[in-house]
Tab-separated table of C-alpha atoms and ligand atoms in Angstrom:
chain	number	residue	atom	x	y	z
A	1	MET	CA	0.000	0.000	0.000
A	2	THR	CA	1.372	3.434	-0.865
A	3	ALA	CA	1.708	6.297	1.625
A	4	CYS	CA	-0.957	8.047	-0.401
A	5	ALA	CA	-3.478	5.257	-0.026
A	6	GLN	CA	-2.891	5.102	3.724
A	7	GLN	CA	-3.846	8.730	4.310
A	8	THR	CA	-7.532	8.952	5.106
A	9	ALA	CA	-9.858	11.939	5.295
A	10	ALA	CA	-13.325	10.534	5.138
A	11	PRO	CA	-14.883	7.652	7.007
A	12	GLY	CA	-13.926	4.652	4.880
A	13	LYS	CA	-12.364	6.785	2.146
A	14	SER	CA	-8.631	7.172	1.586
A	15	ILE	CA	-7.059	10.281	0.083
A	16	ALA	CA	-6.442	8.212	-3.054
A	17	GLN	CA	-10.169	7.515	-3.250
A	18	LEU	CA	-10.996	11.171	-2.598
A	19	ARG	CA	-8.664	12.164	-5.421
A	20	ALA	CA	-10.748	10.081	-7.778
A	21	ASP	CA	-13.676	12.419	-7.011
A	22	PHE	CA	-11.745	15.221	-8.791
A	23	PRO	CA	-11.435	14.253	-12.476
A	24	ILE	CA	-9.062	17.088	-13.365
A	25	LEU	CA	-6.335	15.618	-11.145
A	26	ALA	CA	-5.925	12.512	-13.286
A	27	GLN	CA	-4.283	14.347	-16.177
A	28	ARG	CA	-0.638	14.728	-17.144
A	29	VAL	CA	0.906	18.150	-17.711
A	30	HIS	CA	4.025	18.338	-19.870
A	31	ASN	CA	4.094	14.560	-19.659
A	32	HIS	CA	4.194	14.470	-15.854
A	33	PRO	CA	1.337	13.613	-13.505
A	34	LEU	CA	-0.280	16.912	-12.483
A	35	VAL	CA	0.611	18.127	-8.980
A	36	TYR	CA	-1.837	20.929	-8.259
A	37	LEU	CA	-0.531	23.164	-5.472
A	38	ASP	CA	-2.352	26.388	-6.345
A	39	ASN	CA	-5.372	25.782	-4.158
A	40	ALA	CA	-5.252	29.131	-2.376
A	41	ALA	CA	-5.937	30.698	-5.780
A	42	THR	CA	-8.743	28.286	-6.569
A	43	THR	CA	-9.618	24.707	-5.725
A	44	GLN	CA	-10.571	21.943	-8.130
A	45	LYS	CA	-14.142	20.700	-8.345
A	46	PRO	CA	-15.373	17.220	-7.482
A	47	GLN	CA	-17.553	15.374	-9.994
A	48	VAL	CA	-20.642	15.865	-7.787
A	49	VAL	CA	-20.288	19.638	-8.170
A	50	ILE	CA	-19.723	19.401	-11.921
A	51	ASP	CA	-22.774	17.102	-12.158
A	52	ALA	CA	-24.960	19.436	-10.074
A	53	ILE	CA	-24.191	22.300	-12.452
A	54	ALA	CA	-24.637	20.173	-15.574
A	55	ASP	CA	-27.918	18.722	-14.240
A	56	TYR	CA	-29.270	22.159	-13.510
A	57	TYR	CA	-28.579	23.318	-17.068
A	58	THR	CA	-29.712	19.995	-18.538
A	59	TYR	CA	-33.030	19.635	-16.692
A	60	ASP	CA	-34.020	22.658	-14.603
A	61	ASN	CA	-32.659	25.833	-16.184
A	62	ALA	CA	-35.053	28.749	-15.614
A	63	ASN	CA	-34.987	32.103	-13.873
A	64	VAL	CA	-35.676	32.043	-10.136
A	65	HIS	CA	-38.471	33.610	-8.061
A	66	ARG	CA	-40.459	35.037	-10.936
A	67	GLY	CA	-41.898	32.002	-12.667
A	68	ILE	CA	-44.937	29.934	-11.875
A	69	HIS	CA	-43.911	27.179	-14.249
A	70	THR	CA	-42.328	23.932	-13.156
A	71	LEU	CA	-38.758	24.612	-14.250
A	72	SER	CA	-38.717	27.964	-12.475
A	73	GLU	CA	-40.095	26.359	-9.343
A	74	ARG	CA	-37.383	23.695	-9.485
A	75	ALA	CA	-34.646	26.270	-10.091
A	76	THR	CA	-35.932	28.401	-7.203
A	77	ALA	CA	-36.106	25.409	-4.868
A	78	ALA	CA	-32.522	24.428	-5.720
A	79	TYR	CA	-31.233	27.998	-5.434
A	80	GLU	CA	-32.931	28.606	-2.089
A	81	GLY	CA	-32.082	25.096	-0.910
A	82	ALA	CA	-28.411	25.888	-1.418
A	83	ARG	CA	-28.832	28.994	0.734
A	84	GLU	CA	-30.032	26.791	3.579
A	85	LYS	CA	-26.933	24.604	3.104
A	86	VAL	CA	-24.733	27.692	3.460
A	87	ARG	CA	-26.656	28.761	6.555
A	88	ALA	CA	-26.075	25.366	8.144
A	89	PHE	CA	-22.397	25.384	7.107
A	90	LEU	CA	-21.795	28.743	8.798
A	91	ASN	CA	-24.260	28.073	11.628
A	92	ALA	CA	-26.069	31.342	10.956
A	93	ALA	CA	-29.394	31.898	12.681
A	94	SER	CA	-31.443	32.348	9.524
A	95	THR	CA	-31.243	32.225	5.731
A	96	ALA	CA	-32.143	35.939	5.862
A	97	GLU	CA	-28.506	36.404	6.899
A	98	ILE	CA	-27.048	34.620	3.863
A	99	ILE	CA	-26.555	36.852	0.826
A	100	TYR	CA	-25.249	35.501	-2.448
A	101	THR	CA	-22.499	37.584	-3.988
A	102	ARG	CA	-19.950	37.028	-6.757
A	103	GLY	CA	-17.340	36.242	-4.135
A	104	THR	CA	-15.467	37.596	-1.137
A	105	THR	CA	-14.514	40.746	-3.017
A	106	GLU	CA	-18.095	41.669	-3.822
A	107	ALA	CA	-19.223	40.803	-0.279
A	108	ILE	CA	-16.682	43.209	1.232
A	109	ASN	CA	-17.547	45.955	-1.244
A	110	LEU	CA	-21.217	45.492	-0.373
A	111	VAL	CA	-20.508	46.127	3.308
A	112	ALA	CA	-18.235	49.073	2.534
A	113	GLN	CA	-20.780	50.775	0.303
A	114	SER	CA	-24.051	49.874	2.003
A	115	TRP	CA	-23.042	49.986	5.656
A	116	GLY	CA	-19.883	52.101	5.569
A	117	ARG	CA	-20.939	54.858	3.235
A	118	ASN	CA	-24.051	55.485	5.303
A	119	GLN	CA	-22.540	55.088	8.746
A	120	LEU	CA	-19.017	56.494	8.701
A	121	GLN	CA	-17.950	60.072	9.166
A	122	ALA	CA	-14.682	61.933	8.937
A	123	GLY	CA	-12.332	60.790	11.687
A	124	ASP	CA	-13.989	57.386	12.201
A	125	GLU	CA	-11.505	54.528	11.990
A	126	ILE	CA	-11.445	51.212	10.165
A	127	LEU	CA	-8.908	48.720	11.493
A	128	ILE	CA	-7.406	46.049	9.249
A	129	THR	CA	-4.227	43.982	9.580
A	130	ALA	CA	-1.000	43.970	7.607
A	131	LEU	CA	-1.902	40.467	6.369
A	132	GLU	CA	-4.905	41.496	4.295
A	133	HIS	CA	-5.637	40.540	0.707
A	134	HIS	CA	-6.189	43.559	-1.540
A	135	ALA	CA	-9.918	42.687	-1.429
A	136	ASN	CA	-9.907	43.668	2.241
A	137	ILE	CA	-7.833	46.821	1.727
A	138	VAL	CA	-8.967	48.651	-1.382
A	139	PRO	CA	-12.739	48.746	-0.628
A	140	TRP	CA	-11.895	50.430	2.686
A	141	GLN	CA	-9.541	52.890	1.013
A	142	LEU	CA	-12.348	53.839	-1.377
A	143	LEU	CA	-14.697	54.218	1.581
A	144	CYS	CA	-12.179	56.407	3.406
A	145	GLN	CA	-11.935	58.653	0.346
A	146	GLN	CA	-15.723	58.894	0.255
A	147	THR	CA	-16.305	59.543	3.968
A	148	GLY	CA	-13.100	60.948	5.449
A	149	ALA	CA	-12.723	57.868	7.641
A	150	VAL	CA	-9.181	56.733	8.447
A	151	LEU	CA	-7.648	53.329	7.722
A	152	LYS	CA	-5.498	51.849	10.499
A	153	VAL	CA	-3.304	48.801	10.034
A	154	ALA	CA	-2.292	46.376	12.781
A	155	PRO	CA	1.266	45.152	12.126
A	156	VAL	CA	2.549	41.581	11.955
A	157	LEU	CA	5.549	40.092	13.704
A	158	GLU	CA	8.577	38.526	12.040
A	159	ASP	CA	7.005	35.045	11.897
A	160	GLY	CA	3.871	36.315	10.173
A	161	THR	CA	1.614	36.355	13.232
A	162	LEU	CA	-0.344	39.419	14.153
A	163	ASP	CA	1.217	41.672	16.791
A	164	PRO	CA	-1.398	41.244	19.540
A	165	ALA	CA	-0.266	44.228	21.613
A	166	ALA	CA	-0.358	46.584	18.639
A	167	PHE	CA	-3.764	45.239	17.623
A	168	ALA	CA	-5.167	45.879	21.097
A	169	GLU	CA	-3.648	49.350	21.132
A	170	LEU	CA	-5.092	50.310	17.751
A	171	LEU	CA	-8.628	49.401	18.833
A	172	GLY	CA	-10.142	52.514	20.322
A	173	PRO	CA	-13.323	54.525	20.688
A	174	ARG	CA	-13.017	55.753	17.103
A	175	THR	CA	-12.803	52.238	15.644
A	176	ARG	CA	-16.140	51.689	13.938
A	177	LEU	CA	-15.188	48.561	12.034
A	178	ALA	CA	-12.475	45.925	12.253
A	179	ALA	CA	-12.092	44.065	8.935
A	180	LEU	CA	-9.909	41.056	9.629
A	181	VAL	CA	-8.562	38.198	7.599
A	182	HIS	CA	-9.197	34.795	9.177
A	183	VAL	CA	-6.416	32.953	7.305
A	184	SER	CA	-3.727	34.723	5.262
A	185	ASN	CA	-3.565	33.662	1.626
A	186	ALA	CA	0.027	34.855	1.203
A	187	LEU	CA	1.600	33.343	4.337
A	188	GLY	CA	-0.891	30.757	5.587
A	189	THR	CA	-1.122	32.315	9.063
A	190	ILE	CA	-4.297	31.397	10.945
A	191	ASN	CA	-5.316	34.421	12.969
A	192	PRO	CA	-6.698	33.938	16.505
A	193	ILE	CA	-9.943	35.210	15.063
A	194	ALA	CA	-12.226	34.459	18.032
A	195	ASP	CA	-10.012	36.561	20.331
A	196	MET	CA	-9.702	39.319	17.761
A	197	VAL	CA	-13.468	39.471	17.223
A	198	ALA	CA	-14.078	39.525	20.985
A	199	GLN	CA	-11.573	42.346	21.474
A	200	ALA	CA	-12.979	44.427	18.636
A	201	LYS	CA	-16.546	43.906	19.855
A	202	ALA	CA	-15.498	44.888	23.390
A	203	ALA	CA	-14.086	48.106	21.926
A	204	GLY	CA	-17.500	48.810	20.380
A	205	ALA	CA	-16.561	48.128	16.753
A	206	LEU	CA	-18.392	46.033	14.220
A	207	VAL	CA	-16.358	43.140	12.841
A	208	LEU	CA	-16.128	41.788	9.315
A	209	VAL	CA	-14.130	38.596	8.809
A	210	ASP	CA	-12.577	37.779	5.432
A	211	GLY	CA	-12.955	34.016	5.451
A	212	ALA	CA	-11.871	33.343	1.852
A	213	GLN	CA	-8.960	31.126	2.893
A	214	ALA	CA	-10.498	29.814	6.080
A	215	VAL	CA	-13.682	28.015	5.064
A	216	ALA	CA	-11.947	24.998	3.514
A	217	HIS	CA	-9.420	24.696	6.345
A	218	GLU	CA	-10.853	25.907	9.644
A	219	PRO	CA	-14.178	25.298	11.347
A	220	VAL	CA	-16.400	28.361	10.991
A	221	ASP	CA	-19.356	29.086	13.269
A	222	VAL	CA	-20.511	32.667	12.888
A	223	SER	CA	-22.892	32.424	15.841
A	224	ALA	CA	-20.125	31.295	18.193
A	225	LEU	CA	-17.677	33.772	16.655
A	226	GLY	CA	-20.035	36.697	17.185
A	227	CYS	CA	-18.811	38.579	14.123
A	228	ASP	CA	-21.151	40.954	12.312
A	229	PHE	CA	-20.147	39.967	8.790
A	230	TYR	CA	-18.324	36.957	7.351
A	231	ALA	CA	-17.364	36.775	3.675
A	232	PHE	CA	-16.150	33.862	1.576
A	233	SER	CA	-15.865	32.666	-2.037
A	234	GLY	CA	-17.282	29.391	-3.285
A	235	HIS	CA	-14.318	28.622	-5.508
A	236	LYS	CA	-11.954	28.284	-2.543
A	237	ILE	CA	-14.081	25.425	-1.193
A	238	TYR	CA	-14.550	23.174	-4.239
A	239	ALA	CA	-17.472	25.196	-5.652
A	240	PRO	CA	-17.609	27.228	-8.887
A	241	THR	CA	-16.179	30.676	-9.436
A	242	GLY	CA	-18.531	33.650	-9.537
A	243	ILE	CA	-20.458	32.707	-6.403
A	244	GLY	CA	-19.723	33.769	-2.844
A	245	ILE	CA	-21.402	34.619	0.390
A	246	LEU	CA	-21.841	37.548	2.674
A	247	TYR	CA	-23.131	36.504	6.063
A	248	GLY	CA	-24.482	39.487	8.004
A	249	ARG	CA	-26.276	39.776	11.315
A	250	GLU	CA	-29.964	40.164	10.520
A	251	ALA	CA	-30.601	43.285	12.609
A	252	LEU	CA	-27.695	44.999	10.890
A	253	LEU	CA	-28.656	43.925	7.373
A	254	ASP	CA	-32.186	45.111	8.062
A	255	GLU	CA	-30.956	48.623	8.752
A	256	MET	CA	-28.619	48.732	5.751
A	257	PRO	CA	-29.872	50.195	2.469
A	258	PRO	CA	-29.611	48.118	-0.711
A	259	TRP	CA	-26.288	48.389	-2.517
A	260	GLN	CA	-27.431	47.713	-6.053
A	261	GLY	CA	-30.904	48.337	-7.418
A	262	GLY	CA	-32.797	46.364	-10.026
A	263	GLY	CA	-35.038	43.393	-10.460
A	264	ASP	CA	-35.545	40.854	-7.685
A	265	MET	CA	-34.625	43.237	-4.847
A	266	ILE	CA	-37.979	45.054	-4.773
A	267	ARG	CA	-41.514	44.460	-3.553
A	268	THR	CA	-43.161	47.316	-5.475
A	269	VAL	CA	-41.800	49.996	-7.784
A	270	SER	CA	-43.377	53.254	-8.897
A	271	PHE	CA	-41.683	56.357	-10.206
A	272	GLU	CA	-42.361	58.013	-6.869
A	273	HIS	CA	-41.403	55.258	-4.465
A	274	THR	CA	-39.819	51.824	-4.334
A	275	GLU	CA	-40.363	49.334	-1.571
A	276	TYR	CA	-37.548	46.857	-1.155
A	277	ALA	CA	-37.779	43.093	-0.844
A	278	ASP	CA	-37.170	41.323	2.455
A	279	LEU	CA	-33.802	39.926	3.396
A	280	PRO	CA	-31.798	38.406	1.884
A	281	TRP	CA	-33.199	39.358	-1.535
A	282	LYS	CA	-32.903	43.093	-0.788
A	283	PHE	CA	-29.182	42.653	-1.545
A	284	GLU	CA	-29.553	40.430	-4.614
A	285	ALA	CA	-30.413	42.704	-7.518
A	286	GLY	CA	-30.740	41.106	-10.941
A	287	THR	CA	-30.649	37.513	-12.134
A	288	PRO	CA	-28.227	35.711	-9.846
A	289	HIS	CA	-25.648	33.022	-10.566
A	290	ILE	CA	-28.193	30.239	-10.094
A	291	ALA	CA	-25.951	27.408	-11.273
A	292	GLY	CA	-23.158	28.753	-9.074
A	293	ALA	CA	-25.358	28.721	-5.981
A	294	ILE	CA	-26.459	25.163	-6.753
A	295	GLY	CA	-22.823	24.163	-7.275
A	296	LEU	CA	-21.916	25.767	-3.955
A	297	GLY	CA	-24.640	23.771	-2.230
A	298	ALA	CA	-23.292	20.562	-3.774
A	299	ALA	CA	-19.731	21.451	-2.766
A	300	LEU	CA	-20.773	22.079	0.832
A	301	ASP	CA	-22.657	18.761	0.913
A	302	TYR	CA	-19.521	17.035	-0.347
A	303	PHE	CA	-17.185	18.817	2.042
A	304	ARG	CA	-19.340	18.465	5.134
A	305	ALA	CA	-19.679	14.706	4.632
A	306	LEU	CA	-15.906	14.331	5.090
A	307	ASP	CA	-14.304	13.587	8.436
A	308	GLN	CA	-13.180	17.071	9.456
A	309	ALA	CA	-10.779	15.880	12.160
A	310	ALA	CA	-9.087	13.569	9.657
A	311	LEU	CA	-8.896	16.413	7.129
A	312	ALA	CA	-7.273	18.680	9.710
A	313	ALA	CA	-4.713	15.996	10.597
A	314	HIS	CA	-4.021	15.420	6.890
A	315	GLU	CA	-3.527	19.135	6.359
A	316	GLN	CA	-1.008	19.314	9.191
A	317	SER	CA	0.921	16.366	7.722
A	318	LEU	CA	1.025	18.196	4.377
A	319	LEU	CA	2.268	21.356	6.082
A	320	ALA	CA	4.961	19.387	7.936
A	321	ALA	CA	6.022	17.726	4.672
A	322	LEU	CA	6.130	21.080	2.873
A	323	THR	CA	8.095	22.831	5.596
A	324	GLY	CA	10.409	19.858	6.127
A	325	GLY	CA	10.930	19.323	2.402
A	326	LEU	CA	11.877	22.935	1.696
A	327	THR	CA	13.923	23.605	4.822
A	328	GLY	CA	17.589	23.120	4.125
A	329	ILE	CA	17.463	23.889	0.397
A	330	PRO	CA	20.367	26.350	0.088
A	331	GLY	CA	19.288	29.994	-0.227
A	332	LEU	CA	15.622	29.173	0.305
A	333	ARG	CA	13.757	31.388	2.755
A	334	ILE	CA	10.246	30.576	3.917
A	335	ILE	CA	8.160	33.715	4.387
A	336	GLY	CA	5.661	33.165	7.169
A	337	THR	CA	6.562	30.694	9.892
A	338	ALA	CA	3.667	31.205	12.285
A	339	PRO	CA	3.047	28.317	14.689
A	340	ASN	CA	-0.567	28.168	13.572
A	341	LYS	CA	-0.761	27.787	9.799
A	342	VAL	CA	-2.751	26.085	7.081
A	343	ALA	CA	-0.810	24.063	4.507
A	344	VAL	CA	0.442	27.076	2.584
A	345	VAL	CA	4.139	27.805	2.181
A	346	SER	CA	5.496	30.940	0.562
A	347	PHE	CA	9.193	31.142	-0.202
A	348	VAL	CA	11.934	32.873	-2.124
A	349	ILE	CA	15.271	31.491	-3.328
A	350	GLU	CA	18.213	33.807	-3.310
A	351	GLY	CA	19.378	34.592	-6.839
A	352	ALA	CA	16.430	32.886	-8.568
A	353	HIS	CA	13.415	34.790	-9.855
A	354	GLN	CA	10.011	33.458	-8.765
A	355	ALA	CA	8.645	33.571	-12.303
A	356	ASP	CA	11.484	31.321	-13.543
A	357	ILE	CA	10.944	28.925	-10.644
A	358	GLY	CA	7.214	28.775	-11.376
A	359	LYS	CA	7.735	28.186	-15.091
A	360	LEU	CA	10.252	25.392	-14.534
A	361	LEU	CA	8.015	23.742	-11.934
A	362	ASP	CA	5.187	23.867	-14.486
A	363	SER	CA	7.419	22.106	-16.997
A	364	LEU	CA	7.591	19.286	-14.408
A	365	GLY	CA	3.788	19.189	-14.072
A	366	ILE	CA	3.686	21.150	-10.807
A	367	ALA	CA	1.254	24.082	-10.505
A	368	VAL	CA	2.177	26.770	-7.969
A	369	ARG	CA	1.497	30.481	-7.840
A	370	VAL	CA	4.225	33.097	-8.084
A	371	GLY	CA	3.964	36.835	-7.517
A	372	HIS	CA	2.404	39.106	-4.944
A	373	HIS	CA	-0.719	36.981	-4.262
A	374	CYS	CA	-2.843	40.154	-4.086
A	375	ALA	CA	-1.182	40.956	-0.782
A	376	MET	CA	1.534	43.439	-1.737
A	377	PRO	CA	1.712	45.128	1.691
A	378	ALA	CA	2.022	41.776	3.482
A	379	LEU	CA	5.001	40.817	1.325
A	380	LYS	CA	6.552	44.270	1.601
A	381	ARG	CA	6.638	43.727	5.370
A	382	PHE	CA	9.111	40.887	4.701
A	383	GLY	CA	11.181	42.856	2.212
A	384	VAL	CA	10.050	40.930	-0.877
A	385	THR	CA	7.820	41.831	-3.805
A	386	GLY	CA	6.799	38.281	-4.616
A	387	THR	CA	7.148	34.668	-3.563
A	388	VAL	CA	6.567	31.167	-4.839
A	389	ARG	CA	3.535	29.801	-3.028
A	390	ALA	CA	2.513	26.168	-2.670
A	391	SER	CA	-0.963	25.756	-1.219
A	392	CYS	CA	-2.692	22.468	-0.474
A	393	ALA	CA	-6.200	21.097	-0.581
A	394	LEU	CA	-7.714	17.916	0.783
A	395	TYR	CA	-6.674	15.889	-2.294
A	396	ASN	CA	-2.950	16.605	-2.078
A	397	THR	CA	-0.688	13.843	-0.828
A	398	VAL	CA	2.592	13.710	1.049
A	399	GLU	CA	4.061	11.970	-2.009
A	400	GLU	CA	3.150	14.982	-4.135
A	401	ILE	CA	4.812	17.279	-1.630
A	402	GLU	CA	7.946	15.134	-1.726
A	403	ARG	CA	7.922	15.360	-5.529
A	404	PHE	CA	7.480	19.102	-5.264
A	405	ALA	CA	10.361	19.549	-2.804
A	406	GLY	CA	12.622	17.431	-5.026
A	407	ALA	CA	11.604	19.518	-8.029
A	408	VAL	CA	12.395	22.778	-6.192
A	409	THR	CA	15.895	21.461	-5.473
A	410	ARG	CA	16.364	20.549	-9.153
A	411	VAL	CA	14.937	23.839	-10.399
A	412	ARG	CA	17.229	25.783	-8.110
A	413	GLU	CA	20.241	23.945	-9.501
A	414	MET	CA	19.040	24.635	-13.055
A	415	LEU	CA	18.707	28.358	-12.348
A	416	LEU	CA	21.874	29.009	-10.361
B	1	PMP	N1	-9.405	37.431	0.689
B	1	PMP	C1	-8.507	36.439	0.680
B	1	PMP	C2	-7.759	36.130	1.946
B	1	PMP	C3	-8.273	35.730	-0.474
B	1	PMP	O1	-7.370	34.751	-0.489
B	1	PMP	C4	-8.999	36.040	-1.649
B	1	PMP	C5	-8.769	35.304	-2.954
B	1	PMP	N2	-7.435	35.056	-3.254
B	1	PMP	C6	-9.932	37.080	-1.585
B	1	PMP	C7	-10.110	37.743	-0.399
B	1	PMP	C8	-10.733	37.484	-2.771
B	1	PMP	O2	-11.550	36.443	-3.182
B	1	PMP	P1	-12.316	36.528	-4.578
B	1	PMP	O3	-11.291	36.907	-5.602
B	1	PMP	O4	-12.847	35.140	-4.765
B	1	PMP	O5	-13.392	37.547	-4.433
């Protein structure tokens, strides 16, 4: 039995068997078996998700909410059924709190423009961290330009963990919102998000959590967490691109004005007055990504049926293999060595450009991401403008990581 077949992540299912659920993984790239280590950018889709999307278009395709015919009723039931699956996944109190968006980016922009633009005044503060993805920086910068609010940034320590003292110090009476990344996409750091939320709430701020990198790796319970908003993207958790979620506390969403206007978000419209639809539809103007929502529901069904404790143990073995395999390669520096990390490793090699490393790894069938990972300020903190990043998902194996580490050694020798 191979090491790969021995790793298990689902009751009665080995990692090798789980891999078979993802048809894309079976291919060869440049005549090598594909090793896909770009999962922080996007994850691959299991056949059940692909089938759910294909079935929807094959049998049920119709617009939602508006039709009285059978196909529209089926499409609506599937679309709204997926919302309930998301509610259960996040442990939100009600489906009224689950808003479909295009992804994390759109969810954060929705909060910035609907809540922030109406609530913030000059001198109010928004606190983020130095680990944020651009999606949790730029919307707040735009909001600051619009309102005169001020963006504050909590620094990170040398190992890529948040500086807890500085974070506590930056939270003050002027902090109206803390917008915090749960797991860093660039470094893999898992933030102590429950503590951070509790501290920010105690300081009187609202809290938005960017959960894009967390949902497939960390348990998320928005009720226990007590955050006001939680955003994530379907495509980071084995669902399609173009669909994401904004969770918001119902009382807060109720008070917020719509962000976009159009069909589906209204109850009545006249030229004099428009009455908006109830939650969550008030925030879902226009024909939504119906197939995407259905695919997200299927992905969450798939993911939640897996043994989460086994997945977490598997992830830690991948992280150990990654860190162990790369440590000791001459001139290689791992950026982000926090004690609490997901299986993401960012690194640079002295004298070798990341783009060349990435291209040569691709020629060996290994997919990694190189560049700034949409987190330029986080990398700047470590004195680099880009890294090579290997990021794992549930279907990666220790054997693949060993192949990857061997390939990095070879590529380094080719380049230097
Ligand atoms: N935040 C984090 C931490 C991310 O990793 C990403 C995606 N790389 C985003 C936000 C943005 O997600 P999306 O592009 O799916 O909207």
